[in-house]
Amino acid sequence: MALATYALLCFGSLFSIVDPFAALPVFLALTGGQPPESQKRTALRASLTVLVLLLTFGLAGSLIFKFFGITMSAFKIAGGIVLFGLGLEMMRAKDSPMRSTKEERHEAEAKQDVGVIPIGIPLLSGPGSIATTMVLVGKSEGPAQHVAIFIAIGAVAFFTFLILRSATLVERVLGRTGINLIGRIMGLILAALAMQFIIDGVREAFPKLVG
């Protein structure tokens, strides 16, 4: 696979699972009373949280696999199942408990700084985005594709910041219906990606069975 194609695949996969558009209603609910500069700082902290967390798991993924004795094929299957469930929730335009629970959102309402928790973690960078990052790193072939993944993570974090800092404008332009439509499209892409992870994992785990 060409490097540019692989980088685009990584960006599309990660952007679909991070899905900053789906985070807009929660972001506005938690920061709507803040002045623009405070909203901008919260958006920056949330985006940096995404960047740091995904880069960390991208770099440490192989060590985690070795420590727990997990094979890449097993992780692809498990990660695919998790992502498929999340994709179905997104297509139904419902808030998934895998992204954030009601208790976490209620607790966040009493906090002054919500950029890291719950917006950065787990709303934007939760189990799904971590699993996607680690599977993509496992699928990469050579240092160039590894670098492409990290560039894609940086691009996702950057666009997440742009969308969150313009949350009021984006919601006004798209409306709730438009945001839900984008979420459904992202969910469909994510479900297809999850099925590909599962298929690849089964092929690798049972080469004779599916060969």
PDB file of C-alpha atoms in Angstrom:
ATOM      1  CA  MET A   1       0.000   0.000   0.000  1.00  0.00           C
ATOM      2  CA  ALA A   2       1.329   3.437  -0.969  1.00  0.00           C
ATOM      3  CA  LEU A   3       2.429   5.588   1.942  1.00  0.00           C
ATOM      4  CA  ALA A   4      -0.008   8.411   1.138  1.00  0.00           C
ATOM      5  CA  THR A   5      -2.885   5.923   0.879  1.00  0.00           C
ATOM      6  CA  TYR A   6      -1.963   4.343   4.198  1.00  0.00           C
ATOM      7  CA  ALA A   7      -1.711   7.749   5.901  1.00  0.00           C
ATOM      8  CA  LEU A   8      -5.155   8.677   4.548  1.00  0.00           C
ATOM      9  CA  LEU A   9      -6.549   5.351   5.783  1.00  0.00           C
ATOM     10  CA  CYS A  10      -5.124   6.002   9.250  1.00  0.00           C
ATOM     11  CA  PHE A  11      -6.516   9.532   9.349  1.00  0.00           C
ATOM     12  CA  GLY A  12      -9.972   8.459   8.223  1.00  0.00           C
ATOM     13  CA  SER A  13     -10.085   5.575  10.685  1.00  0.00           C
ATOM     14  CA  LEU A  14      -8.959   7.646  13.671  1.00  0.00           C
ATOM     15  CA  PHE A  15     -11.091  10.671  12.794  1.00  0.00           C
ATOM     16  CA  SER A  16     -14.161   8.432  12.540  1.00  0.00           C
ATOM     17  CA  ILE A  17     -13.642   6.979  16.003  1.00  0.00           C
ATOM     18  CA  VAL A  18     -12.550  10.215  17.731  1.00  0.00           C
ATOM     19  CA  ASP A  19     -15.480  11.976  15.988  1.00  0.00           C
ATOM     20  CA  PRO A  20     -15.230  15.518  17.413  1.00  0.00           C
ATOM     21  CA  PHE A  21     -18.624  16.359  15.884  1.00  0.00           C
ATOM     22  CA  ALA A  22     -20.297  13.908  18.268  1.00  0.00           C
ATOM     23  CA  ALA A  23     -18.559  15.633  21.187  1.00  0.00           C
ATOM     24  CA  LEU A  24     -19.926  19.081  20.300  1.00  0.00           C
ATOM     25  CA  PRO A  25     -23.179  18.888  22.327  1.00  0.00           C
ATOM     26  CA  VAL A  26     -21.328  17.773  25.472  1.00  0.00           C
ATOM     27  CA  PHE A  27     -18.568  20.341  24.894  1.00  0.00           C
ATOM     28  CA  LEU A  28     -21.112  23.153  24.585  1.00  0.00           C
ATOM     29  CA  ALA A  29     -23.084  21.922  27.596  1.00  0.00           C
ATOM     30  CA  LEU A  30     -19.950  22.016  29.755  1.00  0.00           C
ATOM     31  CA  THR A  31     -18.366  25.192  28.370  1.00  0.00           C
ATOM     32  CA  GLY A  32     -21.342  27.179  27.027  1.00  0.00           C
ATOM     33  CA  GLY A  33     -21.153  29.700  29.862  1.00  0.00           C
ATOM     34  CA  GLN A  34     -17.444  30.356  29.422  1.00  0.00           C
ATOM     35  CA  PRO A  35     -15.951  33.274  27.464  1.00  0.00           C
ATOM     36  CA  PRO A  36     -14.469  32.438  24.027  1.00  0.00           C
ATOM     37  CA  GLU A  37     -10.871  32.391  25.332  1.00  0.00           C
ATOM     38  CA  SER A  38     -11.758  29.856  28.036  1.00  0.00           C
ATOM     39  CA  GLN A  39     -13.560  27.679  25.482  1.00  0.00           C
ATOM     40  CA  LYS A  40     -10.489  27.860  23.249  1.00  0.00           C
ATOM     41  CA  ARG A  41      -8.205  26.746  26.107  1.00  0.00           C
ATOM     42  CA  THR A  42     -10.551  23.870  26.942  1.00  0.00           C
ATOM     43  CA  ALA A  43     -10.579  22.794  23.287  1.00  0.00           C
ATOM     44  CA  LEU A  44      -6.769  22.937  23.225  1.00  0.00           C
ATOM     45  CA  ARG A  45      -6.442  20.799  26.371  1.00  0.00           C
ATOM     46  CA  ALA A  46      -8.905  18.251  25.012  1.00  0.00           C
ATOM     47  CA  SER A  47      -7.049  18.039  21.683  1.00  0.00           C
ATOM     48  CA  LEU A  48      -3.652  17.725  23.384  1.00  0.00           C
ATOM     49  CA  THR A  49      -5.085  14.934  25.534  1.00  0.00           C
ATOM     50  CA  VAL A  50      -6.084  13.077  22.369  1.00  0.00           C
ATOM     51  CA  LEU A  51      -2.623  13.644  20.882  1.00  0.00           C
ATOM     52  CA  VAL A  52      -0.660  12.508  23.952  1.00  0.00           C
ATOM     53  CA  LEU A  53      -2.833   9.493  24.760  1.00  0.00           C
ATOM     54  CA  LEU A  54      -2.939   8.072  21.231  1.00  0.00           C
ATOM     55  CA  LEU A  55       0.764   8.692  20.640  1.00  0.00           C
ATOM     56  CA  THR A  56       1.542   6.937  23.930  1.00  0.00           C
ATOM     57  CA  PHE A  57      -0.450   3.836  23.057  1.00  0.00           C
ATOM     58  CA  GLY A  58       0.852   3.917  19.502  1.00  0.00           C
ATOM     59  CA  LEU A  59       4.436   3.879  20.739  1.00  0.00           C
ATOM     60  CA  ALA A  60       3.868   1.431  23.606  1.00  0.00           C
ATOM     61  CA  GLY A  61       1.461  -0.920  21.832  1.00  0.00           C
ATOM     62  CA  SER A  62       3.990  -3.687  21.119  1.00  0.00           C
ATOM     63  CA  LEU A  63       5.255  -3.588  24.703  1.00  0.00           C
ATOM     64  CA  ILE A  64       1.697  -3.928  26.016  1.00  0.00           C
ATOM     65  CA  PHE A  65       1.106  -6.943  23.790  1.00  0.00           C
ATOM     66  CA  LYS A  66       4.301  -8.611  24.998  1.00  0.00           C
ATOM     67  CA  PHE A  67       3.616  -7.842  28.666  1.00  0.00           C
ATOM     68  CA  PHE A  68       0.137  -9.381  28.612  1.00  0.00           C
ATOM     69  CA  GLY A  69       0.971 -12.097  26.077  1.00  0.00           C
ATOM     70  CA  ILE A  70      -1.654 -10.852  23.612  1.00  0.00           C
ATOM     71  CA  THR A  71      -1.367 -11.678  19.916  1.00  0.00           C
ATOM     72  CA  MET A  72      -2.182  -9.087  17.287  1.00  0.00           C
ATOM     73  CA  SER A  73      -4.845 -11.347  15.780  1.00  0.00           C
ATOM     74  CA  ALA A  74      -6.644 -11.607  19.141  1.00  0.00           C
ATOM     75  CA  PHE A  75      -6.478  -7.847  19.625  1.00  0.00           C
ATOM     76  CA  LYS A  76      -7.840  -7.219  16.128  1.00  0.00           C
ATOM     77  CA  ILE A  77     -10.835  -9.459  16.812  1.00  0.00           C
ATOM     78  CA  ALA A  78     -11.521  -7.968  20.261  1.00  0.00           C
ATOM     79  CA  GLY A  79     -10.953  -4.405  19.047  1.00  0.00           C
ATOM     80  CA  GLY A  80     -13.183  -5.019  16.036  1.00  0.00           C
ATOM     81  CA  ILE A  81     -16.035  -6.212  18.256  1.00  0.00           C
ATOM     82  CA  VAL A  82     -15.722  -3.123  20.489  1.00  0.00           C
ATOM     83  CA  LEU A  83     -15.589  -0.774  17.500  1.00  0.00           C
ATOM     84  CA  PHE A  84     -18.521  -2.480  15.776  1.00  0.00           C
ATOM     85  CA  GLY A  85     -20.702  -1.937  18.852  1.00  0.00           C
ATOM     86  CA  LEU A  86     -19.664   1.701  19.001  1.00  0.00           C
ATOM     87  CA  GLY A  87     -20.322   2.112  15.278  1.00  0.00           C
ATOM     88  CA  LEU A  88     -23.860   0.766  15.685  1.00  0.00           C
ATOM     89  CA  GLU A  89     -24.527   3.245  18.518  1.00  0.00           C
ATOM     90  CA  MET A  90     -23.239   6.090  16.335  1.00  0.00           C
ATOM     91  CA  MET A  91     -25.505   5.063  13.436  1.00  0.00           C
ATOM     92  CA  ARG A  92     -28.451   5.176  15.845  1.00  0.00           C
ATOM     93  CA  ALA A  93     -27.324   8.697  16.923  1.00  0.00           C
ATOM     94  CA  LYS A  94     -27.178   7.571  20.547  1.00  0.00           C
ATOM     95  CA  ASP A  95     -24.610   8.419  23.205  1.00  0.00           C
ATOM     96  CA  SER A  96     -22.595   5.290  23.823  1.00  0.00           C
ATOM     97  CA  PRO A  97     -21.568   4.444  27.409  1.00  0.00           C
ATOM     98  CA  MET A  98     -18.184   3.459  25.920  1.00  0.00           C
ATOM     99  CA  ARG A  99     -17.538   7.135  25.176  1.00  0.00           C
ATOM    100  CA  SER A 100     -18.785   8.553  28.484  1.00  0.00           C
ATOM    101  CA  THR A 101     -21.368   7.606  31.104  1.00  0.00           C
ATOM    102  CA  LYS A 102     -24.097   9.794  32.597  1.00  0.00           C
ATOM    103  CA  GLU A 103     -22.263   9.749  35.930  1.00  0.00           C
ATOM    104  CA  GLU A 104     -19.079  11.080  34.293  1.00  0.00           C
ATOM    105  CA  ARG A 105     -20.988  13.871  32.567  1.00  0.00           C
ATOM    106  CA  HIS A 106     -22.805  14.862  35.773  1.00  0.00           C
ATOM    107  CA  GLU A 107     -19.509  14.911  37.676  1.00  0.00           C
ATOM    108  CA  ALA A 108     -17.940  17.042  34.944  1.00  0.00           C
ATOM    109  CA  GLU A 109     -20.618  19.707  35.354  1.00  0.00           C
ATOM    110  CA  ALA A 110     -19.142  20.545  38.761  1.00  0.00           C
ATOM    111  CA  LYS A 111     -15.591  20.864  37.425  1.00  0.00           C
ATOM    112  CA  GLN A 112     -14.020  24.042  36.170  1.00  0.00           C
ATOM    113  CA  ASP A 113     -11.509  22.292  33.888  1.00  0.00           C
ATOM    114  CA  VAL A 114     -13.227  19.683  31.707  1.00  0.00           C
ATOM    115  CA  GLY A 115     -10.719  19.668  28.854  1.00  0.00           C
ATOM    116  CA  VAL A 116      -8.832  16.579  30.008  1.00  0.00           C
ATOM    117  CA  ILE A 117     -11.685  14.700  31.719  1.00  0.00           C
ATOM    118  CA  PRO A 118     -14.317  13.958  30.464  1.00  0.00           C
ATOM    119  CA  ILE A 119     -13.896  15.622  27.044  1.00  0.00           C
ATOM    120  CA  GLY A 120     -10.332  14.498  26.262  1.00  0.00           C
ATOM    121  CA  ILE A 121     -10.788  11.189  28.099  1.00  0.00           C
ATOM    122  CA  PRO A 122     -13.015   9.236  27.522  1.00  0.00           C
ATOM    123  CA  LEU A 123     -15.302  11.257  25.220  1.00  0.00           C
ATOM    124  CA  LEU A 124     -12.746  11.783  22.435  1.00  0.00           C
ATOM    125  CA  SER A 125      -9.969   9.294  23.177  1.00  0.00           C
ATOM    126  CA  GLY A 126     -11.559   6.260  24.777  1.00  0.00           C
ATOM    127  CA  PRO A 127     -11.210   2.479  24.357  1.00  0.00           C
ATOM    128  CA  GLY A 128     -12.267   2.616  20.706  1.00  0.00           C
ATOM    129  CA  SER A 129      -9.653   5.128  19.568  1.00  0.00           C
ATOM    130  CA  ILE A 130      -6.949   3.416  21.632  1.00  0.00           C
ATOM    131  CA  ALA A 131      -7.801   0.033  20.101  1.00  0.00           C
ATOM    132  CA  THR A 132      -7.827   1.531  16.596  1.00  0.00           C
ATOM    133  CA  THR A 133      -4.419   3.129  17.115  1.00  0.00           C
ATOM    134  CA  MET A 134      -2.853  -0.083  18.394  1.00  0.00           C
ATOM    135  CA  VAL A 135      -4.324  -2.178  15.555  1.00  0.00           C
ATOM    136  CA  LEU A 136      -3.099   0.295  12.933  1.00  0.00           C
ATOM    137  CA  VAL A 137       0.386   0.234  14.443  1.00  0.00           C
ATOM    138  CA  GLY A 138       0.281  -3.568  14.375  1.00  0.00           C
ATOM    139  CA  LYS A 139      -0.710  -3.550  10.691  1.00  0.00           C
ATOM    140  CA  SER A 140       1.974  -1.059   9.658  1.00  0.00           C
ATOM    141  CA  GLU A 141       4.888  -2.278   7.546  1.00  0.00           C
ATOM    142  CA  GLY A 142       8.135  -0.488   8.238  1.00  0.00           C
ATOM    143  CA  PRO A 143       9.162   2.818   9.837  1.00  0.00           C
ATOM    144  CA  ALA A 144       7.563   4.951   7.110  1.00  0.00           C
ATOM    145  CA  GLN A 145       4.074   3.644   7.844  1.00  0.00           C
ATOM    146  CA  HIS A 146       4.709   4.010  11.583  1.00  0.00           C
ATOM    147  CA  VAL A 147       5.482   7.684  10.979  1.00  0.00           C
ATOM    148  CA  ALA A 148       2.346   7.977   8.820  1.00  0.00           C
ATOM    149  CA  ILE A 149       0.225   6.796  11.767  1.00  0.00           C
ATOM    150  CA  PHE A 150       1.750   9.376  14.109  1.00  0.00           C
ATOM    151  CA  ILE A 151       1.238  12.126  11.513  1.00  0.00           C
ATOM    152  CA  ALA A 152      -2.395  11.010  11.198  1.00  0.00           C
ATOM    153  CA  ILE A 153      -2.802  11.206  14.991  1.00  0.00           C
ATOM    154  CA  GLY A 154      -1.411  14.752  14.943  1.00  0.00           C
ATOM    155  CA  ALA A 155      -3.763  15.724  12.108  1.00  0.00           C
ATOM    156  CA  VAL A 156      -6.781  14.269  13.942  1.00  0.00           C
ATOM    157  CA  ALA A 157      -5.854  16.194  17.108  1.00  0.00           C
ATOM    158  CA  PHE A 158      -5.411  19.404  15.092  1.00  0.00           C
ATOM    159  CA  PHE A 159      -8.796  19.131  13.333  1.00  0.00           C
ATOM    160  CA  THR A 160     -10.412  18.194  16.645  1.00  0.00           C
ATOM    161  CA  PHE A 161      -9.108  21.461  18.087  1.00  0.00           C
ATOM    162  CA  LEU A 162     -10.418  23.463  15.126  1.00  0.00           C
ATOM    163  CA  ILE A 163     -13.874  21.905  15.396  1.00  0.00           C
ATOM    164  CA  LEU A 164     -14.147  22.285  19.171  1.00  0.00           C
ATOM    165  CA  ARG A 165     -12.925  25.882  19.234  1.00  0.00           C
ATOM    166  CA  SER A 166     -15.605  26.686  16.620  1.00  0.00           C
ATOM    167  CA  ALA A 167     -18.247  24.598  18.404  1.00  0.00           C
ATOM    168  CA  THR A 168     -20.897  27.325  18.563  1.00  0.00           C
ATOM    169  CA  LEU A 169     -20.507  28.190  14.870  1.00  0.00           C
ATOM    170  CA  VAL A 170     -20.437  24.539  13.774  1.00  0.00           C
ATOM    171  CA  GLU A 171     -23.593  23.713  15.724  1.00  0.00           C
ATOM    172  CA  ARG A 172     -25.345  26.804  14.338  1.00  0.00           C
ATOM    173  CA  VAL A 173     -24.427  25.885  10.746  1.00  0.00           C
ATOM    174  CA  LEU A 174     -25.038  22.129  10.897  1.00  0.00           C
ATOM    175  CA  GLY A 175     -27.773  21.985  13.504  1.00  0.00           C
ATOM    176  CA  ARG A 176     -28.472  18.902  15.566  1.00  0.00           C
ATOM    177  CA  THR A 177     -29.747  17.059  12.488  1.00  0.00           C
ATOM    178  CA  GLY A 178     -26.556  17.758  10.555  1.00  0.00           C
ATOM    179  CA  ILE A 179     -24.359  16.658  13.452  1.00  0.00           C
ATOM    180  CA  ASN A 180     -26.377  13.433  13.803  1.00  0.00           C
ATOM    181  CA  LEU A 181     -26.069  12.811  10.055  1.00  0.00           C
ATOM    182  CA  ILE A 182     -22.292  13.163  10.202  1.00  0.00           C
ATOM    183  CA  GLY A 183     -22.265  10.863  13.231  1.00  0.00           C
ATOM    184  CA  ARG A 184     -24.236   8.209  11.345  1.00  0.00           C
ATOM    185  CA  ILE A 185     -21.836   8.370   8.397  1.00  0.00           C
ATOM    186  CA  MET A 186     -18.868   8.100  10.782  1.00  0.00           C
ATOM    187  CA  GLY A 187     -20.590   5.156  12.482  1.00  0.00           C
ATOM    188  CA  LEU A 188     -21.039   3.336   9.172  1.00  0.00           C
ATOM    189  CA  ILE A 189     -17.370   3.841   8.300  1.00  0.00           C
ATOM    190  CA  LEU A 190     -16.387   2.674  11.774  1.00  0.00           C
ATOM    191  CA  ALA A 191     -18.573  -0.454  11.573  1.00  0.00           C
ATOM    192  CA  ALA A 192     -17.021  -1.370   8.209  1.00  0.00           C
ATOM    193  CA  LEU A 193     -13.537  -0.782   9.614  1.00  0.00           C
ATOM    194  CA  ALA A 194     -14.389  -2.947  12.631  1.00  0.00           C
ATOM    195  CA  MET A 195     -15.535  -5.815  10.404  1.00  0.00           C
ATOM    196  CA  GLN A 196     -12.265  -5.572   8.453  1.00  0.00           C
ATOM    197  CA  PHE A 197     -10.320  -5.792  11.728  1.00  0.00           C
ATOM    198  CA  ILE A 198     -12.294  -8.917  12.687  1.00  0.00           C
ATOM    199  CA  ILE A 199     -11.812 -10.522   9.253  1.00  0.00           C
ATOM    200  CA  ASP A 200      -8.069  -9.820   9.321  1.00  0.00           C
ATOM    201  CA  GLY A 201      -7.805 -11.178  12.871  1.00  0.00           C
ATOM    202  CA  VAL A 202      -9.647 -14.405  12.020  1.00  0.00           C
ATOM    203  CA  ARG A 203      -7.495 -14.911   8.916  1.00  0.00           C
ATOM    204  CA  GLU A 204      -4.309 -14.484  10.938  1.00  0.00           C
ATOM    205  CA  ALA A 205      -5.488 -16.646  13.851  1.00  0.00           C
ATOM    206  CA  PHE A 206      -6.876 -19.465  11.665  1.00  0.00           C
ATOM    207  CA  PRO A 207      -4.948 -19.369   8.373  1.00  0.00           C
ATOM    208  CA  LYS A 208      -5.758 -22.974   7.473  1.00  0.00           C
ATOM    209  CA  LEU A 209      -9.452 -22.592   8.305  1.00  0.00           C
ATOM    210  CA  VAL A 210     -10.024 -19.561   6.068  1.00  0.00           C
ATOM    211  CA  GLY A 211      -7.255 -20.192   3.564  1.00  0.00           C
TER     212      GLY A 211
END
